Short mmCIF file of C-alpha atoms and ligand atoms in Angstrom, two decimals:
data_model
loop_
_atom_site.label_atom_id
_atom_site.label_comp_id
_atom_site.label_asym_id
_atom_site.label_seq_id
_atom_site.Cartn_x
_atom_site.Cartn_y
_atom_site.Cartn_z
CA UNK A 495 -95.95 -9.50 -49.51
CA UNK A 496 -93.64 -8.86 -52.11
CA UNK A 497 -93.52 -6.06 -55.03
CA UNK A 498 -96.60 -7.03 -57.08
CA UNK A 499 -94.92 -6.32 -60.35
CA UNK A 500 -91.99 -8.66 -59.56
CA UNK A 501 -94.40 -11.66 -58.47
CA UNK A 502 -96.13 -11.04 -61.34
CA UNK A 503 -93.04 -11.57 -63.46
CA UNK A 504 -92.18 -14.58 -61.58
CA UNK A 505 -95.84 -16.29 -62.37
CA UNK A 506 -95.09 -15.38 -65.78
CA UNK A 507 -91.53 -16.70 -65.82
CA UNK A 508 -91.29 -20.08 -67.26
CA UNK A 509 -88.71 -20.87 -64.82
CA UNK A 510 -90.64 -20.45 -62.35
CA UNK A 511 -90.95 -24.29 -61.32
CA UNK A 512 -94.27 -25.33 -61.95
CA UNK A 513 -94.16 -27.54 -64.77
CA UNK A 514 -94.86 -25.31 -67.50
CA UNK A 515 -92.09 -27.16 -69.45
CA UNK A 516 -94.74 -30.54 -69.77
CA UNK A 517 -97.10 -28.24 -71.40
CA UNK A 518 -97.66 -26.98 -75.08
CA UNK A 519 -101.43 -25.34 -74.59
CA UNK A 520 -102.85 -28.16 -77.27
CA UNK A 521 -100.65 -26.92 -79.41
CA UNK A 522 -99.10 -30.40 -79.96
CA UNK A 523 -102.08 -32.39 -80.56
CA UNK A 524 -103.15 -29.38 -82.89
CA UNK A 525 -100.14 -29.84 -85.06
CA UNK A 526 -100.86 -33.35 -85.25
CA UNK A 527 -103.92 -32.86 -86.73
CA UNK A 528 -102.24 -30.43 -89.15
CA UNK A 529 -101.61 -27.09 -87.73
CA UNK A 530 -98.30 -25.44 -89.23
CA UNK A 531 -98.98 -27.70 -92.61
CA UNK A 532 -95.45 -29.69 -91.72
CA UNK A 533 -94.06 -26.52 -91.35
CA UNK A 534 -95.22 -24.57 -94.34
CA UNK A 535 -97.28 -22.61 -92.74
CA UNK A 536 -95.83 -21.35 -89.71
CA UNK A 537 -98.28 -18.45 -88.81
CA UNK A 538 -100.40 -20.95 -88.04
CA UNK A 539 -98.95 -21.13 -84.32
CA UNK A 540 -99.78 -17.30 -83.48
CA UNK A 541 -102.96 -17.31 -84.91
CA UNK A 542 -104.22 -20.29 -82.93
CA UNK A 543 -102.56 -18.76 -80.12
CA UNK A 544 -104.95 -15.53 -80.42
CA UNK A 545 -107.87 -17.88 -81.05
CA UNK A 546 -106.88 -19.10 -77.55
CA UNK A 547 -107.09 -15.63 -76.09
CA UNK A 548 -110.40 -15.26 -77.58
CA UNK A 549 -112.00 -18.17 -76.12
CA UNK A 550 -110.97 -20.70 -73.52
CA UNK A 551 -108.11 -18.21 -72.31
CA UNK A 552 -110.45 -15.35 -71.87
CA UNK A 553 -112.74 -17.79 -69.31
CA UNK A 554 -109.62 -18.80 -67.48
CA UNK A 555 -108.51 -15.42 -66.96
CA UNK A 556 -111.72 -14.01 -65.96
CA UNK A 557 -111.86 -16.86 -62.78
CA UNK A 558 -108.51 -15.65 -62.01
CA UNK A 559 -109.91 -12.65 -61.72
CA UNK A 560 -113.02 -13.80 -59.96
CA UNK A 561 -111.17 -16.01 -57.29
CA UNK A 562 -108.58 -12.79 -56.98
CA UNK A 563 -111.56 -10.37 -56.24
CA UNK A 564 -113.66 -12.83 -53.95
CA UNK A 565 -110.63 -13.55 -51.88
CA UNK A 566 -109.51 -10.22 -51.52
CA UNK A 567 -113.62 -8.90 -50.70
CA UNK A 568 -113.84 -11.35 -47.98
CA UNK A 569 -110.88 -8.88 -45.94
CA UNK A 570 -109.45 -12.07 -44.67
CA UNK A 571 -106.00 -11.58 -46.52
CA UNK A 572 -104.33 -10.05 -43.41
CA UNK A 573 -104.86 -12.47 -41.38
CA UNK A 574 -102.22 -13.64 -39.95
CA UNK A 575 -101.71 -17.68 -39.02
CA UNK A 576 -99.54 -18.92 -36.72
CA UNK A 577 -96.91 -21.21 -37.57
CA UNK A 578 -97.23 -24.95 -37.16
CA UNK A 579 -100.75 -24.23 -36.56
CA UNK A 580 -101.32 -23.52 -40.35
CA UNK A 581 -105.41 -24.44 -40.67
CA UNK A 582 -106.85 -23.00 -37.93
CA UNK A 583 -106.31 -19.21 -37.87
CA UNK A 584 -106.19 -17.13 -34.42
CA UNK A 585 -109.02 -14.87 -35.85
CA UNK A 586 -111.52 -15.02 -38.70
CA UNK A 587 -113.32 -18.25 -40.17
CA UNK A 588 -111.19 -21.63 -40.33
CA UNK A 589 -109.64 -22.93 -44.04
CA UNK A 590 -112.61 -24.85 -45.05
CA UNK A 591 -114.92 -21.92 -44.43
CA UNK A 592 -112.54 -19.63 -46.78
CA UNK A 593 -112.32 -22.46 -49.06
CA UNK A 594 -116.12 -22.47 -49.60
CA UNK A 595 -116.25 -19.19 -50.55
CA UNK A 596 -114.06 -20.23 -53.82
CA UNK A 597 -116.16 -23.51 -54.08
CA UNK A 598 -118.62 -21.35 -56.68
CA UNK A 599 -115.60 -19.73 -58.71
CA UNK A 600 -114.30 -22.99 -59.42
CA UNK A 601 -117.81 -24.80 -60.01
CA UNK A 602 -118.39 -22.01 -62.84
CA UNK A 603 -114.78 -22.57 -64.13
CA UNK A 604 -115.92 -26.15 -64.64
CA UNK A 605 -119.63 -25.38 -65.83
CA UNK A 606 -117.48 -23.69 -69.11
CA UNK A 607 -114.82 -25.98 -69.06
CA UNK A 608 -116.80 -29.07 -70.96
CA UNK A 609 -114.23 -31.10 -71.63
CA UNK A 610 -112.69 -33.22 -68.58
CA UNK A 611 -109.09 -33.67 -70.36
CA UNK A 612 -109.07 -30.13 -70.38
CA UNK A 613 -110.29 -29.63 -66.59
CA UNK A 614 -107.76 -32.44 -65.75
CA UNK A 615 -104.66 -30.74 -67.37
CA UNK A 616 -105.98 -27.66 -65.53
CA UNK A 617 -106.20 -28.93 -61.88
CA UNK A 618 -103.34 -31.06 -62.14
CA UNK A 619 -101.44 -27.47 -63.33
CA UNK A 620 -103.12 -25.90 -60.22
CA UNK A 621 -101.67 -28.38 -57.91
CA UNK A 622 -98.21 -28.03 -59.20
CA UNK A 623 -98.89 -24.09 -58.94
CA UNK A 624 -100.10 -24.86 -55.59
CA UNK A 625 -97.41 -26.68 -54.21
CA UNK A 626 -95.08 -24.15 -55.11
CA UNK A 627 -97.34 -21.36 -53.94
CA UNK A 628 -97.28 -22.67 -50.06
CA UNK A 629 -93.73 -22.74 -50.19
CA UNK A 630 -93.21 -19.15 -51.57
CA UNK A 631 -96.44 -17.25 -50.70
CA UNK A 632 -97.42 -19.26 -47.22
CA UNK A 633 -100.67 -17.31 -47.15
CA UNK A 634 -102.23 -18.93 -49.60
CA UNK A 635 -102.65 -21.66 -47.33
CA UNK A 636 -105.43 -19.31 -45.77
CA UNK A 637 -107.44 -20.31 -48.70
CA UNK A 638 -106.41 -23.46 -49.91
CA UNK A 639 -105.24 -27.05 -48.72
CA UNK A 640 -101.59 -27.66 -49.13
CA UNK A 641 -102.16 -30.16 -52.13
CA UNK A 642 -105.01 -30.59 -53.54
CA UNK A 643 -106.10 -30.51 -57.95
CA UNK A 644 -107.44 -27.31 -57.63
CA UNK A 645 -108.05 -25.48 -61.23
CA UNK A 646 -104.85 -23.52 -62.26
CA UNK A 647 -106.72 -20.03 -62.63
CA UNK A 648 -108.44 -20.23 -59.27
CA UNK A 649 -104.98 -21.07 -57.75
CA UNK A 650 -103.57 -17.82 -59.49
CA UNK A 651 -106.37 -15.96 -57.95
CA UNK A 652 -105.40 -16.78 -54.78
CA UNK A 653 -101.73 -16.24 -54.95
CA UNK A 654 -103.11 -12.74 -56.82
CA UNK A 655 -105.05 -11.96 -53.97
CA UNK A 656 -102.46 -12.80 -51.14
CA UNK A 657 -99.47 -11.03 -52.73
CA UNK A 658 -101.30 -7.94 -53.81
CA UNK A 659 -102.10 -8.21 -57.50
CA UNK A 660 -104.41 -6.35 -59.41
CA UNK A 661 -107.17 -7.96 -61.21
CA UNK A 662 -105.40 -6.49 -64.35
CA UNK A 663 -102.32 -8.44 -63.54
CA UNK A 664 -103.58 -11.24 -62.55
CA UNK A 665 -105.46 -11.45 -66.09
CA UNK A 666 -102.29 -10.49 -67.75
CA UNK A 667 -100.60 -12.89 -66.41
CA UNK A 668 -102.60 -15.90 -67.15
CA UNK A 669 -102.97 -14.26 -70.92
CA UNK A 670 -99.82 -14.01 -71.19
CA UNK A 671 -98.48 -17.43 -69.50
CA UNK A 672 -101.16 -19.16 -72.22
CA UNK A 673 -99.80 -17.36 -75.20
CA UNK A 674 -96.18 -18.12 -74.26
CA UNK A 675 -96.65 -21.49 -73.66
CA UNK A 676 -97.99 -22.00 -77.04
CA UNK A 677 -95.18 -20.29 -78.69
CA UNK A 678 -92.39 -21.12 -77.04
CA UNK A 679 -93.89 -25.24 -77.38
CA UNK A 680 -93.64 -24.57 -81.37
CA UNK A 681 -90.00 -24.18 -80.81
CA UNK A 682 -90.10 -28.17 -80.09
CA UNK A 683 -92.68 -28.92 -82.21
CA UNK A 684 -92.25 -26.98 -85.84
CA UNK A 685 -89.38 -25.31 -87.70
CA UNK A 686 -89.67 -22.16 -86.29
CA UNK A 687 -86.89 -19.50 -85.33
CA UNK A 688 -87.20 -18.52 -81.61
CA UNK A 689 -86.57 -14.59 -83.35
CA UNK A 690 -89.42 -15.61 -85.32
CA UNK A 691 -91.20 -16.74 -82.63
CA UNK A 692 -90.72 -13.77 -80.17
CA UNK A 693 -92.21 -11.52 -82.61
CA UNK A 694 -95.47 -13.78 -83.25
CA UNK A 695 -95.59 -13.20 -78.99
CA UNK A 696 -95.27 -9.18 -79.09
CA UNK A 697 -97.64 -9.02 -82.24
CA UNK A 698 -100.46 -10.67 -79.72
CA UNK A 699 -99.56 -7.87 -77.08
CA UNK A 700 -102.90 -6.12 -78.36
CA UNK A 701 -105.28 -9.34 -78.05
CA UNK A 702 -103.83 -9.78 -74.57
CA UNK A 703 -104.83 -5.92 -73.66
CA UNK A 704 -108.31 -6.43 -75.27
CA UNK A 705 -108.46 -9.40 -72.52
CA UNK A 706 -107.12 -7.99 -69.87
CA UNK A 707 -109.56 -4.74 -70.17
CA UNK A 708 -112.84 -7.08 -70.67
CA UNK A 709 -112.27 -9.55 -67.72
CA UNK A 710 -110.20 -6.78 -65.05
CA UNK A 711 -113.52 -5.50 -64.31
CA UNK A 712 -115.62 -8.68 -63.39
CA UNK A 713 -117.23 -8.85 -59.85
CA UNK A 714 -119.88 -11.32 -60.22
CA UNK A 715 -119.44 -15.16 -61.12
CA UNK A 716 -122.20 -14.92 -63.34
CA UNK A 717 -120.54 -12.62 -65.67
CA UNK A 718 -117.71 -14.78 -66.35
CA UNK A 719 -117.79 -15.81 -69.90
CA UNK A 720 -118.59 -18.92 -71.33
CA UNK A 721 -116.18 -18.96 -74.58
CA UNK A 722 -115.49 -22.55 -75.98
CA UNK A 723 -113.38 -24.01 -78.70
CA UNK A 724 -114.76 -27.50 -79.24
CA UNK A 725 -111.48 -28.12 -81.71
CA UNK A 726 -108.95 -27.44 -78.89
CA UNK A 727 -111.20 -29.83 -76.57
CA UNK A 728 -111.31 -32.69 -79.67
CA UNK A 729 -107.55 -32.18 -79.78
CA UNK A 730 -107.04 -32.44 -76.01
CA UNK A 731 -108.98 -35.92 -76.10
CA UNK A 732 -106.72 -37.19 -78.84
CA UNK A 733 -103.77 -36.17 -77.14
CA UNK A 734 -104.96 -37.71 -73.62
CA UNK A 735 -104.75 -41.42 -75.48
CA UNK A 736 -101.67 -40.24 -77.88
CA UNK A 737 -98.52 -42.86 -77.23
CA UNK A 738 -95.67 -40.82 -78.72
CA UNK A 739 -96.21 -37.32 -76.90
CA UNK A 740 -93.41 -34.70 -75.63
CA UNK A 741 -95.83 -32.86 -73.81
CA UNK A 742 -98.17 -33.79 -71.41
CA UNK A 743 -100.98 -31.54 -72.79
CA UNK B 244 -89.38 -40.69 -42.50
CA UNK B 245 -93.39 -41.19 -42.63
CA UNK B 246 -94.28 -44.99 -43.23
CA UNK B 247 -95.45 -44.17 -46.67
CA UNK B 248 -92.29 -42.08 -47.75
CA UNK B 249 -90.12 -44.94 -50.01
CA UNK B 250 -86.30 -44.62 -51.00
CA UNK B 251 -86.42 -42.80 -54.14
CA UNK B 252 -83.58 -43.88 -56.43
CA UNK B 253 -82.75 -42.01 -59.47
CA UNK B 254 -81.48 -43.63 -62.74
CA UNK B 255 -79.98 -41.17 -65.11
CA UNK B 256 -77.05 -41.39 -68.02
CA UNK B 257 -76.97 -40.93 -71.83
CA UNK B 258 -79.03 -42.13 -74.15
CA UNK B 259 -78.70 -45.94 -74.56
CA UNK B 260 -76.80 -46.84 -71.88
CA UNK B 261 -78.94 -49.06 -70.57
CA UNK B 262 -80.85 -47.77 -67.91
CA UNK B 263 -84.61 -48.77 -68.46
CA UNK B 264 -82.66 -52.68 -68.34
CA UNK B 265 -80.77 -52.01 -65.29
CA UNK B 266 -84.06 -50.82 -63.17
CA UNK B 267 -85.97 -54.17 -65.05
CA UNK B 268 -82.90 -56.29 -63.71
CA UNK B 269 -83.22 -54.72 -60.09
CA UNK B 270 -87.39 -55.35 -60.09
CA UNK B 271 -86.45 -58.55 -61.90
CA UNK B 272 -84.46 -59.55 -58.80
CA UNK B 273 -85.66 -57.43 -56.01
CA UNK B 274 -89.41 -57.45 -56.42
CA UNK B 275 -89.43 -60.44 -54.25
CA UNK B 276 -88.03 -58.81 -51.34
CA UNK B 277 -89.20 -54.74 -51.85
CA UNK B 278 -91.70 -53.33 -52.90
CA UNK B 279 -90.54 -51.42 -55.56
CA UNK B 280 -92.57 -48.55 -57.80
CA UNK B 281 -90.98 -47.06 -61.30
CA UNK B 282 -91.42 -43.81 -62.79
CA UNK B 283 -90.14 -42.77 -66.33
CA UNK B 284 -88.84 -39.62 -68.35
CA UNK B 285 -88.59 -40.69 -71.70
CA UNK B 286 -88.80 -37.83 -74.30
CA UNK B 287 -92.12 -39.86 -76.19
CA UNK B 288 -93.67 -40.26 -73.06
CA UNK B 289 -94.61 -43.85 -72.93
CA UNK B 290 -91.64 -45.62 -74.48
CA UNK B 291 -89.59 -46.65 -71.17
CA UNK B 292 -93.17 -47.12 -69.81
CA UNK B 293 -94.22 -49.83 -71.78
CA UNK B 294 -90.45 -51.49 -72.41
CA UNK B 295 -90.67 -52.13 -68.57
CA UNK B 296 -94.45 -53.22 -68.61
CA UNK B 297 -93.89 -55.91 -71.46
CA UNK B 298 -90.52 -56.86 -69.49
CA UNK B 299 -93.15 -58.12 -66.96
CA UNK B 300 -91.28 -57.87 -63.92
CA UNK B 301 -93.29 -55.57 -62.28
CA UNK B 302 -97.35 -54.86 -62.12
CA UNK B 303 -98.05 -52.52 -65.15
CA UNK B 304 -99.72 -49.66 -62.58
CA UNK B 305 -96.57 -49.57 -60.68
CA UNK B 306 -95.03 -48.00 -63.45
CA UNK B 307 -95.96 -44.72 -64.36
CA UNK B 308 -94.77 -42.21 -67.08
CA UNK B 309 -93.85 -38.69 -66.98
CA UNK B 310 -93.99 -36.27 -69.78
CA UNK B 311 -91.01 -34.07 -69.89
CA UNK B 312 -91.95 -31.68 -72.88
CA UNK B 313 -88.46 -32.62 -74.41
CA UNK B 314 -86.88 -31.41 -71.43
CA UNK B 315 -85.24 -34.48 -69.55
CA UNK B 316 -82.68 -32.26 -68.00
CA UNK B 317 -85.13 -29.66 -66.60
CA UNK B 318 -87.49 -32.25 -65.63
CA UNK B 319 -84.69 -33.92 -62.89
CA UNK B 320 -83.18 -31.43 -62.23
CA UNK B 321 -84.77 -27.41 -62.71
CA UNK B 322 -88.35 -28.50 -61.99
CA UNK B 323 -88.79 -31.47 -60.42
CA UNK B 324 -92.37 -30.90 -59.31
CA UNK B 325 -94.31 -32.87 -61.96
CA UNK B 326 -92.09 -36.03 -61.15
CA UNK B 327 -92.19 -35.10 -57.71
CA UNK B 328 -96.32 -35.23 -57.56
CA UNK B 329 -96.01 -38.74 -59.49
CA UNK B 330 -93.35 -40.08 -56.80
CA UNK B 331 -95.83 -39.16 -54.21
CA UNK B 332 -98.42 -40.31 -55.93
CA UNK B 333 -97.54 -43.60 -56.77
CA UNK B 334 -96.46 -44.13 -52.97
CA UNK B 335 -99.80 -43.42 -51.97
CA UNK B 336 -101.32 -45.47 -54.21
CA UNK B 337 -99.52 -48.45 -53.57
CA UNK B 338 -98.37 -47.87 -49.82
CA UNK B 339 -96.09 -48.62 -48.20
CA UNK B 340 -93.48 -48.73 -51.28
CA UNK B 341 -89.69 -49.37 -50.67
CA UNK B 342 -88.10 -48.39 -53.09
CA UNK B 343 -88.88 -46.16 -56.05
CA UNK B 344 -86.91 -46.20 -59.05
CA UNK B 345 -87.17 -43.00 -61.30
CA UNK B 346 -85.91 -43.59 -64.73
CA UNK B 347 -84.20 -39.97 -66.49
CA UNK B 348 -84.80 -39.33 -70.19
CA UNK B 349 -81.29 -40.26 -71.76
CA UNK B 350 -79.78 -36.95 -71.52
CA UNK B 351 -76.01 -35.81 -71.90
CA UNK B 352 -73.17 -35.95 -68.93
CA UNK B 353 -74.43 -33.12 -67.10
CA UNK B 354 -77.47 -34.17 -66.36
CA UNK B 355 -78.26 -35.83 -62.72
CA UNK B 356 -81.17 -35.32 -60.10
CA UNK B 357 -81.66 -32.68 -57.83
CA UNK B 358 -81.70 -33.95 -54.08
CA UNK B 359 -85.40 -32.36 -53.77
CA UNK B 360 -86.28 -35.42 -55.94
CA UNK B 361 -84.52 -38.50 -55.25
CA UNK B 362 -82.30 -39.65 -52.26
CA UNK B 363 -79.49 -41.31 -54.04
CA UNK B 364 -78.65 -41.59 -58.17
CA UNK B 365 -76.79 -44.18 -60.24
CA UNK B 366 -75.21 -43.05 -63.53
CA UNK B 367 -75.19 -45.52 -66.42
CA UNK B 368 -72.54 -45.56 -68.96
CA UNK B 369 -71.70 -48.11 -71.55
CA UNK B 370 -68.63 -49.25 -72.68
CA UNK B 371 -70.01 -48.97 -76.27
CA UNK B 372 -70.32 -45.35 -75.43
CA UNK B 373 -66.12 -45.43 -75.76
CA UNK B 374 -63.66 -46.47 -72.94
CA UNK B 375 -62.87 -42.44 -72.81
CA UNK B 376 -66.34 -41.43 -71.12
CA UNK B 377 -65.26 -42.31 -67.55
CA UNK B 378 -62.01 -39.72 -68.04
CA UNK B 379 -64.17 -37.23 -69.28
CA UNK B 380 -66.14 -36.62 -66.05
CA UNK B 381 -68.45 -34.72 -65.31
CA UNK B 382 -71.39 -34.57 -62.15
CA UNK B 383 -72.56 -37.92 -62.65
CA UNK B 384 -69.36 -39.41 -63.28
CA UNK B 385 -68.03 -38.17 -60.60
CA UNK B 386 -70.43 -37.83 -57.63
CA UNK B 387 -73.72 -39.86 -58.23
CA UNK B 388 -73.91 -42.78 -55.53
CA UNK B 389 -73.00 -45.42 -57.84
CA UNK B 390 -71.54 -45.21 -61.15
CA UNK B 391 -72.15 -48.00 -63.72
CA UNK B 392 -69.84 -48.96 -66.69
CA UNK B 393 -72.80 -51.36 -68.54
CA UNK B 394 -72.63 -53.95 -71.01
CA UNK B 395 -68.87 -55.23 -70.36
CA UNK B 396 -70.00 -58.29 -72.42
CA UNK B 397 -69.54 -55.93 -75.34
CA UNK B 398 -66.22 -54.68 -74.68
CA UNK B 399 -64.27 -57.01 -76.87
CA UNK B 400 -66.20 -55.93 -79.68
CA UNK B 401 -66.15 -52.21 -79.35
CA UNK B 402 -62.10 -52.47 -78.49
CA UNK B 403 -62.77 -51.25 -74.80
CA UNK B 404 -60.51 -52.08 -71.84
CA UNK B 405 -63.37 -52.49 -68.89
CA UNK B 406 -60.76 -53.10 -66.49
CA UNK B 407 -59.03 -49.36 -67.62
CA UNK B 408 -62.21 -47.78 -68.19
CA UNK B 409 -62.99 -48.57 -64.35
CA UNK B 410 -59.87 -47.40 -62.86
CA UNK B 411 -60.45 -43.90 -64.41
CA UNK B 412 -63.78 -43.81 -63.45
CA UNK B 413 -62.79 -44.58 -60.04
CA UNK B 414 -60.02 -42.09 -60.17
CA UNK B 415 -62.68 -39.30 -61.43
CA UNK B 416 -64.95 -40.69 -58.32
CA UNK B 417 -62.41 -40.45 -54.98
CA UNK B 418 -63.50 -43.75 -53.94
CA UNK B 419 -67.10 -43.63 -54.36
CA UNK B 420 -68.66 -47.28 -56.24
CA UNK B 421 -68.39 -48.32 -59.35
CA UNK B 422 -69.85 -51.26 -61.05
CA UNK B 423 -68.64 -53.16 -64.16
CA UNK B 424 -72.22 -54.58 -65.24
CA UNK B 425 -73.19 -56.88 -67.63
CA UNK B 426 -77.35 -58.36 -67.63
CA UNK B 427 -75.37 -61.35 -68.75
CA UNK B 428 -73.15 -61.57 -65.74
CA UNK B 429 -74.95 -62.94 -62.65
CA UNK B 430 -72.08 -61.70 -60.33
CA UNK B 431 -72.11 -58.40 -61.65
CA UNK B 432 -75.85 -58.21 -61.10
CA UNK B 433 -75.31 -59.38 -57.91
CA UNK B 434 -73.23 -56.65 -56.71
CA UNK B 435 -76.10 -53.84 -58.06
CA UNK B 436 -78.92 -55.75 -56.12
CA UNK B 437 -76.51 -55.54 -53.19
CA UNK B 438 -75.99 -51.62 -53.47
CA UNK B 439 -79.87 -51.09 -53.96
CA UNK B 440 -80.62 -53.45 -51.14
CA UNK B 441 -78.30 -51.90 -48.49
CA UNK B 442 -78.55 -48.34 -49.99
CA UNK B 443 -82.21 -48.70 -49.21
CA UNK B 444 -81.75 -50.08 -45.74
CA UNK B 445 -79.63 -47.03 -44.94
CA UNK B 446 -81.74 -44.67 -46.17
CA UNK B 447 -84.31 -46.12 -44.34
CA UNK B 448 -82.46 -46.06 -41.40
CA UNK B 449 -81.77 -42.15 -41.69
CA UNK B 450 -77.86 -43.01 -42.35
CA UNK B 451 -77.91 -41.33 -46.19
CA UNK B 452 -77.69 -37.72 -46.38
CA UNK B 453 -78.09 -36.87 -50.30
CA UNK B 454 -75.18 -35.66 -52.13
CA UNK B 455 -75.83 -33.29 -55.23
CA UNK B 456 -73.55 -34.37 -58.11
CA UNK B 457 -74.15 -30.60 -59.01
CA UNK B 458 -72.90 -29.44 -62.04
CA UNK B 459 -69.14 -28.96 -61.39
CA UNK B 460 -66.79 -27.17 -63.66
CA UNK B 461 -64.62 -29.71 -64.98
CA UNK B 462 -60.84 -28.62 -64.50
CA UNK B 463 -57.57 -29.09 -65.57
CA UNK B 464 -53.93 -30.47 -64.48
CA UNK B 465 -51.05 -31.99 -66.12
CA UNK B 466 -51.07 -36.06 -65.38
CA UNK B 467 -48.21 -37.89 -65.00
CA UNK B 468 -47.14 -38.61 -68.41
CA UNK B 469 -47.39 -34.83 -69.32
CA UNK B 470 -50.64 -35.28 -70.96
CA UNK B 471 -52.85 -32.59 -70.26
CA UNK B 472 -56.22 -33.76 -68.55
CA UNK B 473 -59.51 -32.00 -68.19
CA UNK B 474 -61.81 -33.59 -65.69
CA UNK B 475 -64.65 -33.16 -62.91
CA UNK B 476 -64.30 -34.43 -59.72
CA UNK B 477 -65.14 -34.51 -56.01
CA UNK B 478 -61.28 -34.14 -54.67
CA UNK B 479 -59.22 -31.19 -53.84
CA UNK B 480 -55.20 -31.78 -55.15
N1 LIG C 864 -75.10 -56.68 -74.49
C1 LIG C 864 -75.82 -55.77 -73.54
N2 LIG C 864 -76.84 -55.10 -74.05
C2 LIG C 864 -77.84 -54.44 -73.06
C3 LIG C 864 -77.24 -54.53 -71.63
N3 LIG C 864 -77.95 -53.81 -71.17
C4 LIG C 864 -79.11 -52.79 -72.15
N4 LIG C 864 -78.70 -53.25 -73.32
C5 LIG C 864 -78.86 -52.57 -74.77
O1 LIG C 864 -79.06 -51.79 -74.67
C6 LIG C 864 -80.06 -51.09 -75.25
C7 LIG C 864 -80.48 -49.68 -74.37
O2 LIG C 864 -80.64 -50.04 -73.02
P1 LIG C 864 -81.86 -49.43 -72.47
O3 LIG C 864 -82.28 -50.09 -71.21
O4 LIG C 864 -83.06 -49.23 -73.18
O5 LIG C 864 -81.23 -48.31 -72.48
P2 LIG C 864 -81.83 -46.34 -71.84
O6 LIG C 864 -80.19 -46.46 -71.05
O7 LIG C 864 -82.80 -46.57 -70.99
O8 LIG C 864 -82.19 -46.24 -73.19
P3 LIG C 864 -83.27 -44.79 -73.54
O9 LIG C 864 -83.93 -44.96 -71.91
O10 LIG C 864 -83.89 -44.69 -74.69
O11 LIG C 864 -81.77 -43.79 -73.04
C8 LIG C 864 -81.38 -51.92 -75.52
O12 LIG C 864 -80.94 -52.93 -76.78
C9 LIG C 864 -81.04 -53.42 -74.27
O13 LIG C 864 -80.75 -54.60 -75.09
C10 LIG C 864 -76.12 -55.62 -71.61
O14 LIG C 864 -75.69 -55.63 -70.24
N5 LIG C 864 -75.58 -55.55 -72.64
MG1 LIG C 865 -85.08 -46.29 -71.13
#
């Protein structure tokens, strides 16, 4: 188990090879729909990132927090798996039983993520994170299969559980990552000065911490908020059939 | 090698040098004898995939596009995960495949594939980019498994001496193969397809170890004519 603070930094670092460079957090279709007014209203980018922190990202962060809570409190994370025998722990429940404890939280996430396109994107990104995590933090294999399309916040919550991240660190990682995804994609999509982009991100710190404060204490699945942003879903659906795109989503 | 694991062949090189055309040629020539799949990494996602699908040389479903977020270099080198998953899914959906060709988005001379993504790679230059390019070197030119000097049919129009360009390339490559290619020259196309065929065979037999062209630092030395030459290549001297 590494130093939790450093693990959180790794997870928040866009250079972690988990396909982050393919994502714009929905900014690309939003720009196509007029956000930023062709470069004349660049502050729209920060407002868009903030809107996500108050809606969809809040749900994602809460799901990650709940996943971490369930995985941690099932008192299984200390069970060491023997090499080459990864799916059958010497003691404690089998992988399928452990994975089953996470089923309800994935289902709660799916119920709060009405767009199948958005669900598909999150599960694809979850798969990318899972593939890396099983190499870097092999203990995730106690909860998750080696490969599979699993909502990204669920995968991240499991990584948090096995590396000793706090609920706050897990929530902050999700929130920061989402905001940074949007802000850094703006550099490719709009005539943005990179120093302005960093300033926008710093300006979102209070929003990120409010989110953290709200979702970190959650311990029951039915407490997961159900905030949505229907326009973001509509943009995502437009993007899925768009031919000329830079970003996957 | 598991039954479903194909020979993964990367195709890189600067914009417009003929990567998609080369893949189309390989598909046209070899689709009868090898089971093929293609992954493209275009800047605007769908372009290369569409071009290849419309070429009609392969079942369109076996050609898939992966978004790179305008980072073609990252997609084949620093973070290959999205491409790797695309390759594996293609291998799974059309199992067993013999060869999966991965086209890099057109980038610059420094972009080469990570050995975590491909077993071997082709680097494509063209005569229209100028006769000097091969001499400039770079990891792809110096150390890709195969270097293509493409569009030799255009050489007379752009004032390039193909023979010299190939000689420069061979010098920079320390004996690794160079093929002067034109899609209008069947003999050169045969050399290309024979290389793919034998490499597929070597990989399948376990006789090939992926080589990382790597981001080698360029270095300088004084050539025979006293001229300062700066380039990158594999051998020591
Ligand atoms: N004359 C000639 N033209 C060629 C040859 N091969 C390709 N071309 C042309 O070169 C142009 C670029 O070819 P592509 O295959 O699209 O090149 P690419 O490297 O895939 O391009 P990007 O993916 O945009 O980087 C097209 O107009 C091709 O028709 C050749 O052997 N001879
Ligand atoms: Mg191309």
